[in-house]
C-alpha atoms as a PDB file:
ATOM      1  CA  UNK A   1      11.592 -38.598 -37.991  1.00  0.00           C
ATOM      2  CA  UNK A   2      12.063 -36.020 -41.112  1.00  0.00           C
ATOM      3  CA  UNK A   3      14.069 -33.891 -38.865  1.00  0.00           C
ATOM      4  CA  UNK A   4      16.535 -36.958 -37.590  1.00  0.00           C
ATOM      5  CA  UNK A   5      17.466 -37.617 -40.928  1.00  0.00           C
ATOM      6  CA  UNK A   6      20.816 -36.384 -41.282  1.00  0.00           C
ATOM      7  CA  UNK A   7      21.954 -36.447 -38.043  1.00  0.00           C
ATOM      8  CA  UNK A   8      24.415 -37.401 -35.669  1.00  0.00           C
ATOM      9  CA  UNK A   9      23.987 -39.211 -32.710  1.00  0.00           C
ATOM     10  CA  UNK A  10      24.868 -36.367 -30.721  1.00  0.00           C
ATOM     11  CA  UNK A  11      22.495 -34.250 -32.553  1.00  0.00           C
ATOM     12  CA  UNK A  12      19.587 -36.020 -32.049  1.00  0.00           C
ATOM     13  CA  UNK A  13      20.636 -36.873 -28.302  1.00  0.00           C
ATOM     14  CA  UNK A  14      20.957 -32.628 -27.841  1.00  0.00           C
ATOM     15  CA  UNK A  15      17.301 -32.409 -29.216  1.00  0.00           C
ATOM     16  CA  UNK A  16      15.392 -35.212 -27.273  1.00  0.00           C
ATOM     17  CA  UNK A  17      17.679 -33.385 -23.898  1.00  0.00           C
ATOM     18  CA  UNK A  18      15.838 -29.517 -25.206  1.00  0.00           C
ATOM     19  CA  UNK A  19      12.364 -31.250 -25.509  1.00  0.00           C
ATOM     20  CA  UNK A  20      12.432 -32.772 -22.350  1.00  0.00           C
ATOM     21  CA  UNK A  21      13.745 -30.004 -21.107  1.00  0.00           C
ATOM     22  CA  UNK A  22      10.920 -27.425 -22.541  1.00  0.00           C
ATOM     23  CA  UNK A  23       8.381 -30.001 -21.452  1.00  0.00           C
ATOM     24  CA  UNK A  24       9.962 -29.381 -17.932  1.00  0.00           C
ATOM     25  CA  UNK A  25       9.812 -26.053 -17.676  1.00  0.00           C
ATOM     26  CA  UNK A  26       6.003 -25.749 -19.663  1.00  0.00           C
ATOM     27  CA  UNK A  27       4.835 -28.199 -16.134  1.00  0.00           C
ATOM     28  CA  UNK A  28       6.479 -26.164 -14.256  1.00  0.00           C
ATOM     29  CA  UNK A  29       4.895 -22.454 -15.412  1.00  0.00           C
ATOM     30  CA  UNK A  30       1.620 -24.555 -15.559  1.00  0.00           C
ATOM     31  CA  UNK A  31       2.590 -25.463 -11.817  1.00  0.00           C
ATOM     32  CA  UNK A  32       3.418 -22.235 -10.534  1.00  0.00           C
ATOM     33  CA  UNK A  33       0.478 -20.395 -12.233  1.00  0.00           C
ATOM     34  CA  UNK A  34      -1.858 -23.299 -10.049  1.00  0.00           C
ATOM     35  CA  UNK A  35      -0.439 -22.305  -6.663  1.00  0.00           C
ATOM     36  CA  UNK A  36      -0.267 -18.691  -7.505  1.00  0.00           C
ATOM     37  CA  UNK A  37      -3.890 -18.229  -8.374  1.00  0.00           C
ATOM     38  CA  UNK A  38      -5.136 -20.655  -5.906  1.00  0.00           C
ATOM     39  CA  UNK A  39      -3.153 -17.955  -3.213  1.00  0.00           C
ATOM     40  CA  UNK A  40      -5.342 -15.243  -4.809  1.00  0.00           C
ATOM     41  CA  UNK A  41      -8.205 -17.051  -4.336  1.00  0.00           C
ATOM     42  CA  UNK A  42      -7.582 -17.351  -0.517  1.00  0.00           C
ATOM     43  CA  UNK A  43      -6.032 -14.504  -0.021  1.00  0.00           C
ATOM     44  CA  UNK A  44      -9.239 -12.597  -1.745  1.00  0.00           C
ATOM     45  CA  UNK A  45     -11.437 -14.745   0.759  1.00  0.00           C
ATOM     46  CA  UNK A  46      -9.298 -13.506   3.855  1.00  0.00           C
ATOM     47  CA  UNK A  47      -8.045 -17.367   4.406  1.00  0.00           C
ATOM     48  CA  UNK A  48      -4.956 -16.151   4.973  1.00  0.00           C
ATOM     49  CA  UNK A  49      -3.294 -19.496   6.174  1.00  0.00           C
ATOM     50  CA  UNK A  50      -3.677 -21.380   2.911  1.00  0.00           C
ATOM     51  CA  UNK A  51      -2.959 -18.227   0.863  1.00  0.00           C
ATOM     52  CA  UNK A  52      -0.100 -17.919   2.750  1.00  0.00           C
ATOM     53  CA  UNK A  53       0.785 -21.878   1.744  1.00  0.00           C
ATOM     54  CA  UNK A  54       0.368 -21.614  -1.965  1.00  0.00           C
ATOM     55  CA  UNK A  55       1.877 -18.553  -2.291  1.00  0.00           C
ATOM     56  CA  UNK A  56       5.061 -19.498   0.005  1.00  0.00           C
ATOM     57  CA  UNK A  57       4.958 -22.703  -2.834  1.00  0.00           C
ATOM     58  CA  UNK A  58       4.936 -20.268  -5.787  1.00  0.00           C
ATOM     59  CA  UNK A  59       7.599 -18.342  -4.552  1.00  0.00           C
ATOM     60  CA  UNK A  60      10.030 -21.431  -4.175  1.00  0.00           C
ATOM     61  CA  UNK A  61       9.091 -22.151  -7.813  1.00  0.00           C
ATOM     62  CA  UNK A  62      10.261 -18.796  -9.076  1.00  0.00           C
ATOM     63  CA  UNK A  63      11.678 -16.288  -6.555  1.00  0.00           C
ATOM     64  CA  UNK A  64      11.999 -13.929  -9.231  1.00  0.00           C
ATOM     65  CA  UNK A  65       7.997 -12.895  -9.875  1.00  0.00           C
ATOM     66  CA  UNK A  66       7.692  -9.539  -8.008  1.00  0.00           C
ATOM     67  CA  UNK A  67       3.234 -10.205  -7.915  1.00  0.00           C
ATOM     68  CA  UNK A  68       4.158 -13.396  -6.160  1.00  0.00           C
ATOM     69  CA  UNK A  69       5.807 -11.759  -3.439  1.00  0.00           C
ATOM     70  CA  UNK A  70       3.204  -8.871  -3.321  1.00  0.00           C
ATOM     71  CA  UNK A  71       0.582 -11.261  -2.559  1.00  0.00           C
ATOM     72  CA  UNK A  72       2.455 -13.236  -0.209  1.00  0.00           C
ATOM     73  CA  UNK A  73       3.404  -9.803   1.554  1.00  0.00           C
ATOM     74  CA  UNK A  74      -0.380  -8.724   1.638  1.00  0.00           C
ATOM     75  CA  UNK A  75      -1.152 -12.459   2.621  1.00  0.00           C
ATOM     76  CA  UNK A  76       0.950 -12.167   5.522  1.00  0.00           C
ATOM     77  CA  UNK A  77      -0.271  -8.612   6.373  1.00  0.00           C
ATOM     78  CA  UNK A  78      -3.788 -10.030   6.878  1.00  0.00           C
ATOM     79  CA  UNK A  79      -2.741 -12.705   8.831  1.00  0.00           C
ATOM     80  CA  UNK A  80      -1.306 -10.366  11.697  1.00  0.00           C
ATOM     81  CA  UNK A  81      -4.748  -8.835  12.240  1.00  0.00           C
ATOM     82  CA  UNK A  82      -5.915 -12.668  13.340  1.00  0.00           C
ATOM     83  CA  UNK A  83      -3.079 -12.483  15.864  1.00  0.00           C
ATOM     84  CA  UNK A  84      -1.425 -10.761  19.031  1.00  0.00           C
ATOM     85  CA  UNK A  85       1.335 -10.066  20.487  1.00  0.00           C
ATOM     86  CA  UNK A  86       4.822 -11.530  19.481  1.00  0.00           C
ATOM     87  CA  UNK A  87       3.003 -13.918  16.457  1.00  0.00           C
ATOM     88  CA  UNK A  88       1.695 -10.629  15.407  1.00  0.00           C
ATOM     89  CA  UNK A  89       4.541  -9.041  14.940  1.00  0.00           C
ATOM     90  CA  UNK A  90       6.243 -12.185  13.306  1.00  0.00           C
ATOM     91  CA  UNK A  91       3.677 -11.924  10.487  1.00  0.00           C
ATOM     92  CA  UNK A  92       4.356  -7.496   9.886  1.00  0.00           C
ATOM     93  CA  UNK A  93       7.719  -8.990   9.733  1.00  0.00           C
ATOM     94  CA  UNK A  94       7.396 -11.680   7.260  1.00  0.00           C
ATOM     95  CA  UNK A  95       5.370  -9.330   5.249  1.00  0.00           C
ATOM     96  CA  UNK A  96       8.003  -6.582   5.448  1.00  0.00           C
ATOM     97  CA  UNK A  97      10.600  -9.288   4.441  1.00  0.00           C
ATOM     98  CA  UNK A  98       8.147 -10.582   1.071  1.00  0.00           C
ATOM     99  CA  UNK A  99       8.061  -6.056   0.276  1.00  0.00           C
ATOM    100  CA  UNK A 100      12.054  -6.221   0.176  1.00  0.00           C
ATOM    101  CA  UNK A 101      12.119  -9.399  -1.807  1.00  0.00           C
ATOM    102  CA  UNK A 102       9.607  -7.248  -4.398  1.00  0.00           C
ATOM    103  CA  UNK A 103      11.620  -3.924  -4.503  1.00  0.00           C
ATOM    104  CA  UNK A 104      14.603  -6.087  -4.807  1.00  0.00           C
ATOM    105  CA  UNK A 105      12.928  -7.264  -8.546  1.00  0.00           C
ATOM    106  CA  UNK A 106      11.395  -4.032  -9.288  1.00  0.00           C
ATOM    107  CA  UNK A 107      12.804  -1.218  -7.109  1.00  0.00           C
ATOM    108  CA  UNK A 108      11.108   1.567  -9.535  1.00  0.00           C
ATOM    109  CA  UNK A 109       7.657   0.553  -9.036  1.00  0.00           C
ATOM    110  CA  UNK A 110       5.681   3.169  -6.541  1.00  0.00           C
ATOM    111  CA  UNK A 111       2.945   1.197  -5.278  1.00  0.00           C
ATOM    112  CA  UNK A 112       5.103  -1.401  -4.227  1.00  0.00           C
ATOM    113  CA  UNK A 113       7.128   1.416  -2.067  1.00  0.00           C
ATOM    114  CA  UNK A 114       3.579   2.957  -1.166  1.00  0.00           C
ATOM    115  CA  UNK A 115       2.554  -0.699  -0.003  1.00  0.00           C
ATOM    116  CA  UNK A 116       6.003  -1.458   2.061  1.00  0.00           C
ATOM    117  CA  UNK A 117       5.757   1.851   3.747  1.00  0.00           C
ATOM    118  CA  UNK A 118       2.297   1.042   5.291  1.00  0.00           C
ATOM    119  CA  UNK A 119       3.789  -1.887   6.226  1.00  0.00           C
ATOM    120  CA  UNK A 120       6.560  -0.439   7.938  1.00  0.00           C
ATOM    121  CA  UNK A 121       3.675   1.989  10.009  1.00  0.00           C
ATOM    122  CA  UNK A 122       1.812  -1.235  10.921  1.00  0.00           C
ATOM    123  CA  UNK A 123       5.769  -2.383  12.444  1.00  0.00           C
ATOM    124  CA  UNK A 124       5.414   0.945  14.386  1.00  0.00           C
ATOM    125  CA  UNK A 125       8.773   1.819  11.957  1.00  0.00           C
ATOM    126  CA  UNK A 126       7.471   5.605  11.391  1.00  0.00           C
ATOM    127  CA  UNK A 127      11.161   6.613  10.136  1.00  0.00           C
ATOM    128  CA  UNK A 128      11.451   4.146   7.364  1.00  0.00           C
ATOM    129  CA  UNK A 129       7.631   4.476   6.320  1.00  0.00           C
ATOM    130  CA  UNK A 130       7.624   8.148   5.965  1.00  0.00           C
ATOM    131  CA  UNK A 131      10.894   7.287   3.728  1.00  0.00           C
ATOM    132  CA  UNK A 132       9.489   4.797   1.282  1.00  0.00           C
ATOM    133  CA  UNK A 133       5.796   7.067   0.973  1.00  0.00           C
ATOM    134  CA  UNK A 134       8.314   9.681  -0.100  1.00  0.00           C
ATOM    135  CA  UNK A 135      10.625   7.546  -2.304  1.00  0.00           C
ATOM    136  CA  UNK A 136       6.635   6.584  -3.852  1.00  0.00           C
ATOM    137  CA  UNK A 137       5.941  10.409  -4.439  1.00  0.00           C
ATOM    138  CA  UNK A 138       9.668  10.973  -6.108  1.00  0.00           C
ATOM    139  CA  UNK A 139       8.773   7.876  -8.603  1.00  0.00           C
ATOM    140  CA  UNK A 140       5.322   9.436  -8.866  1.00  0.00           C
ATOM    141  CA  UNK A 141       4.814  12.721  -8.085  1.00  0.00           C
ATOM    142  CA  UNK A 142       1.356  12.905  -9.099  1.00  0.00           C
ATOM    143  CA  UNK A 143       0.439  10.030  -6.850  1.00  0.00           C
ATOM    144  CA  UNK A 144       2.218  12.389  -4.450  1.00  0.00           C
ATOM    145  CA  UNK A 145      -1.119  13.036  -2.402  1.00  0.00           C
ATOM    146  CA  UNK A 146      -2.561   9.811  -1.963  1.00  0.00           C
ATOM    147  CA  UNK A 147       0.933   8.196  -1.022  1.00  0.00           C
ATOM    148  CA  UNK A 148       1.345  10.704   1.994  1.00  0.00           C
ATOM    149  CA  UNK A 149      -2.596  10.530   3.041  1.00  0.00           C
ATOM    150  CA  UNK A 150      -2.594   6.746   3.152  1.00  0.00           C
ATOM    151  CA  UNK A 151       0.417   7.048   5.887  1.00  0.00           C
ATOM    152  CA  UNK A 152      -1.316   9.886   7.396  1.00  0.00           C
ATOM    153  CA  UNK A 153      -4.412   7.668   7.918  1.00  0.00           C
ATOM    154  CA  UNK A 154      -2.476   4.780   9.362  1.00  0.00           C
ATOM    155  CA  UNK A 155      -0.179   6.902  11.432  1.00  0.00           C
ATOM    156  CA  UNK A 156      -3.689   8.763  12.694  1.00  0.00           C
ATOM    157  CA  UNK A 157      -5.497   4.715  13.693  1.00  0.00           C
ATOM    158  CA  UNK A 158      -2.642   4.393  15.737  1.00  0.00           C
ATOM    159  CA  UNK A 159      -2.719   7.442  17.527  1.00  0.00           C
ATOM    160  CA  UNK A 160       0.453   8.890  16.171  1.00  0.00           C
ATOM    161  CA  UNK A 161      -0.908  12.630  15.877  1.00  0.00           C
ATOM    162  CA  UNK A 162       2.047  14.557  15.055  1.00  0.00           C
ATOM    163  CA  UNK A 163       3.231  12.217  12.349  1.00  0.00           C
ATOM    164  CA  UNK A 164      -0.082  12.065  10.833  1.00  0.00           C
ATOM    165  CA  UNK A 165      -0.381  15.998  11.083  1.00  0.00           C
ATOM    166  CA  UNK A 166       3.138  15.938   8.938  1.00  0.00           C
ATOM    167  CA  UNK A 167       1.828  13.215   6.506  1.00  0.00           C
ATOM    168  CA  UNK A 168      -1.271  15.344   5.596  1.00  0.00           C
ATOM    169  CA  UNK A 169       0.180  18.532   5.253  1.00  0.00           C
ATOM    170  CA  UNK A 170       2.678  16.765   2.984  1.00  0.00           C
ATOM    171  CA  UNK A 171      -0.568  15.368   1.090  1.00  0.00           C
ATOM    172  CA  UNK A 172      -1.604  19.039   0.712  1.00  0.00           C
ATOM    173  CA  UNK A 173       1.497  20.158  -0.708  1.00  0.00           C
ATOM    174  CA  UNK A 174       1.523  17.717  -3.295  1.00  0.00           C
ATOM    175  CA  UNK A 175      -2.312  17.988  -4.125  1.00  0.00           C
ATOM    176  CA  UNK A 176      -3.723  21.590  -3.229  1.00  0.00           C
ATOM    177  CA  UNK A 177      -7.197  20.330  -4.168  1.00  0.00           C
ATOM    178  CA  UNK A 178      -6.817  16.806  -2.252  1.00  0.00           C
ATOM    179  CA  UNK A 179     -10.325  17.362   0.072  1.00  0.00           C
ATOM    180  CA  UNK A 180     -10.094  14.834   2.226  1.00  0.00           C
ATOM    181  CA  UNK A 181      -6.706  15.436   3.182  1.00  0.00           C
ATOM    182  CA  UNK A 182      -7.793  18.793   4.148  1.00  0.00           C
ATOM    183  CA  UNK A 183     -10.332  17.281   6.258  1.00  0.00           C
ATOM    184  CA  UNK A 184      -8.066  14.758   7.788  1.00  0.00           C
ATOM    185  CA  UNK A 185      -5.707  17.241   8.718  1.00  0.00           C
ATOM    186  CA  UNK A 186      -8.369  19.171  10.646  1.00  0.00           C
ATOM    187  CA  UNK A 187      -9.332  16.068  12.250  1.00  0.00           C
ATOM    188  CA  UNK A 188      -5.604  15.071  13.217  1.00  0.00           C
ATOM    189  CA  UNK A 189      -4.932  19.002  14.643  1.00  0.00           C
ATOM    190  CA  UNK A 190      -8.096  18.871  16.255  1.00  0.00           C
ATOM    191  CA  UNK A 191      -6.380  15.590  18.366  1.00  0.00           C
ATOM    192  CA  UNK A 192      -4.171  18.056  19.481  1.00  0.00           C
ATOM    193  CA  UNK A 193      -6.849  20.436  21.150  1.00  0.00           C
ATOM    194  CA  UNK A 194      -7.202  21.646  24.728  1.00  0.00           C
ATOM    195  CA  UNK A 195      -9.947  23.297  26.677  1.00  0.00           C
ATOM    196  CA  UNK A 196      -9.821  26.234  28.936  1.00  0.00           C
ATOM    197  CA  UNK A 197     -11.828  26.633  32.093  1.00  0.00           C
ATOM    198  CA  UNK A 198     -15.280  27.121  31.230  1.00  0.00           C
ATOM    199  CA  UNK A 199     -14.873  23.448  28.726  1.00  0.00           C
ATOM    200  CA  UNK A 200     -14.286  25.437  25.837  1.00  0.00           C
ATOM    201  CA  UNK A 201     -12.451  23.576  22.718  1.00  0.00           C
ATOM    202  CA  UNK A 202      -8.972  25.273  22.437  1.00  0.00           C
ATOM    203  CA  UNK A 203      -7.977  24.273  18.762  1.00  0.00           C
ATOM    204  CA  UNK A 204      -4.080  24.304  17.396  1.00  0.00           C
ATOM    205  CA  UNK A 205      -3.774  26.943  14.785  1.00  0.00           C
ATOM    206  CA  UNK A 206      -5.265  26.044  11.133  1.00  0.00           C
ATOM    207  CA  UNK A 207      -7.802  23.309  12.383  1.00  0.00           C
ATOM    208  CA  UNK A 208     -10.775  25.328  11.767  1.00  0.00           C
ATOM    209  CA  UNK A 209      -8.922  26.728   8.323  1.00  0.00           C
ATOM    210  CA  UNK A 210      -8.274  22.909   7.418  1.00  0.00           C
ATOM    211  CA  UNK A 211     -11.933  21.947   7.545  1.00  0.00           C
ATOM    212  CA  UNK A 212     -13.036  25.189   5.910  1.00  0.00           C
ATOM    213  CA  UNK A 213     -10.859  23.874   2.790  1.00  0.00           C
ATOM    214  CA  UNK A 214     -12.318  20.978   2.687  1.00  0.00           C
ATOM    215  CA  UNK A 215     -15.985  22.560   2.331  1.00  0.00           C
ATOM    216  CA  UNK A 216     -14.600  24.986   0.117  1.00  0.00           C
ATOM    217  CA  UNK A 217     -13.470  22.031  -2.453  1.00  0.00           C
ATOM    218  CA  UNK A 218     -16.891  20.614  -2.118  1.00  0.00           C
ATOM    219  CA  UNK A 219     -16.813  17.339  -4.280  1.00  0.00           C
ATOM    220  CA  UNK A 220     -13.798  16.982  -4.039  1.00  0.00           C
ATOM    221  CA  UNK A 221     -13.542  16.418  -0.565  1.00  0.00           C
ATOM    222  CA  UNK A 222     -16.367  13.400   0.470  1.00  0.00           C
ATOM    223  CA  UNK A 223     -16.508  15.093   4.056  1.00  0.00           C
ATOM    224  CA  UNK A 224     -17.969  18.209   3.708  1.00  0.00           C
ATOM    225  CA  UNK A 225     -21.176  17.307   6.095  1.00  0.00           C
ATOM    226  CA  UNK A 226     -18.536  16.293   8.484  1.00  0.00           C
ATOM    227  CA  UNK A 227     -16.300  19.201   8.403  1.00  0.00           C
ATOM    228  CA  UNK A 228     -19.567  21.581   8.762  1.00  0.00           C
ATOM    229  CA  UNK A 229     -20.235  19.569  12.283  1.00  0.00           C
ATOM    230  CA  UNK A 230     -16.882  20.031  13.051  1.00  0.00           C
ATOM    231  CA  UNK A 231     -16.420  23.858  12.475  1.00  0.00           C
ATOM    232  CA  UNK A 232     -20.506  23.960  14.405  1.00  0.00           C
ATOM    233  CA  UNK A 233     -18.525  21.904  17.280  1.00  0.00           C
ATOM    234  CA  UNK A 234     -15.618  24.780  17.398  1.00  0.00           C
ATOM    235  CA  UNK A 235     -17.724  27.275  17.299  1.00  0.00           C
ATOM    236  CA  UNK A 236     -16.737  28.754  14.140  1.00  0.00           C
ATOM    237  CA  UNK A 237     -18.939  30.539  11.432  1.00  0.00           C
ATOM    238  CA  UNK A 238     -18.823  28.308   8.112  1.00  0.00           C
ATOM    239  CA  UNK A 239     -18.469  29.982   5.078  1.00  0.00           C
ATOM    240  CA  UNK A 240     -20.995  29.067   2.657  1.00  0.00           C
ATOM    241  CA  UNK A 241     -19.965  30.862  -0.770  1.00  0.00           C
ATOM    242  CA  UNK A 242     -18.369  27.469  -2.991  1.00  0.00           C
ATOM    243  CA  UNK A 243     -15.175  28.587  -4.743  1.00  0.00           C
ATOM    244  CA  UNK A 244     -14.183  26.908  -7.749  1.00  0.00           C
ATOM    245  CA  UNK A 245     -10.988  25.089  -7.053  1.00  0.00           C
ATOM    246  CA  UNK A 246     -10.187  25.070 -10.378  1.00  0.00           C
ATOM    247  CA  UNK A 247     -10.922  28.666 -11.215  1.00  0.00           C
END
């Protein structure tokens, strides 16, 4: 009442309009924060349907929150690996979609471009995913490594060997001490192996070199028990002396 004294009609009328208004847009936020944490909720208890739901509702409310469409992109992900066939496709679609609708709000963030190009391997799109890891190691180079060994790793689970061959070596050259890259990239050449007449294991150049790396880096690579079967298997000596990958 303090505050109308004074004032026009018109005044008054414009404040009661930016109250209501405020109090409008406070249920809103309130509203939107409910069905955007009640999506997490699902989402983190793989019910992908109803995370799917309240996220899709969050997203109507304000298609300019890039986490929203993260989630809902994730959500969607997860929901593929319940289906087959066409519907499961439909879902690494509507997933890729939710990625673009992120990078469209925040096109310099690298996990988002790390977590698109994943999706994009899932699609079978091997082009495009190899481009958006990279575009994630140019925006930051020293998640370089882990960007190209998380394609390499999906691109190897689907039995892409070459691709996942290029995608660690690229992890390599971004992280020289990156173990289990090393070890991966033994295990992806190694897919490429032949035998000769008497059964022996006929290994592509650098497989045995790749696992010796990765018992070299000892720590730093969490395979090194494997990588010792491995070199047993092709009937290579192992090197036991531990070099200091730092030194």
């Amino acid at each position: 009442p303090e505050l109308e004294k004074g004032m026009t009609a018109e005044q008054k009328e414009a404040v009661q309009q930016q109250f209501e208004s405020r109090k409008k847009e406070l249920a809103a936020h309130k509203e939107l924060n409910d069905a955007y944490n009640a999506g997490m909720t699902a989402l983190d208890q793989k019910q992908y349907p109803q995370a799917i739901e309240s996220l899709e509702k969050a997203s109507s409310m304000d298609p300019k929150q890039t986490a929203v469409w993260v989630s809902l992109a994730d959500a969607y992900l997860g929901d593929s690996g319940t289906k087959t066939g066409a519907d499961h496709d439909a879902e690494i679609q509507k997933g890729i979609d939710a990625y673009n609708k992120a990078i469209e709000l925040k096109p310099d963030d690298a996990a988002i471009h790390n977590n698109y190009g994943r999706a994009l391997a899932q699609a079978k799109k091997y082009k495009e995913a190899q481009d958006e890891m990279a575009k994630a190691a140019q925006l930051d180079p020293p998640g370089a490594g882990k960007y190209y060994y998380n394609v390499g790793v999906i691109f190897w689970n689907t039995n892409q060997i070459d691709a996942a061959v290029d995608a660690f070596k690229k992890s390599i050259e971004a992280d020289p001490n990156y173990g289990d890259a090393y070890f991966q990239l033994g295990n992806a050449l190694l897919g490429k192996a032949t035998t000769d007449a008497s059964g022996k294991i006929i290994a592509p150049p650098g497989t045995a070199e790749a696992f010796q790396k990765c018992i070299d880096l000892g720590a730093k690579c969490s395979k090194v028990e494997d990588a010792k079967l491995m070199l047993t298997t092709l009937g290579t000596t192992i090197q036991s002396e531990y070099v200091d990958p730092n030194r």
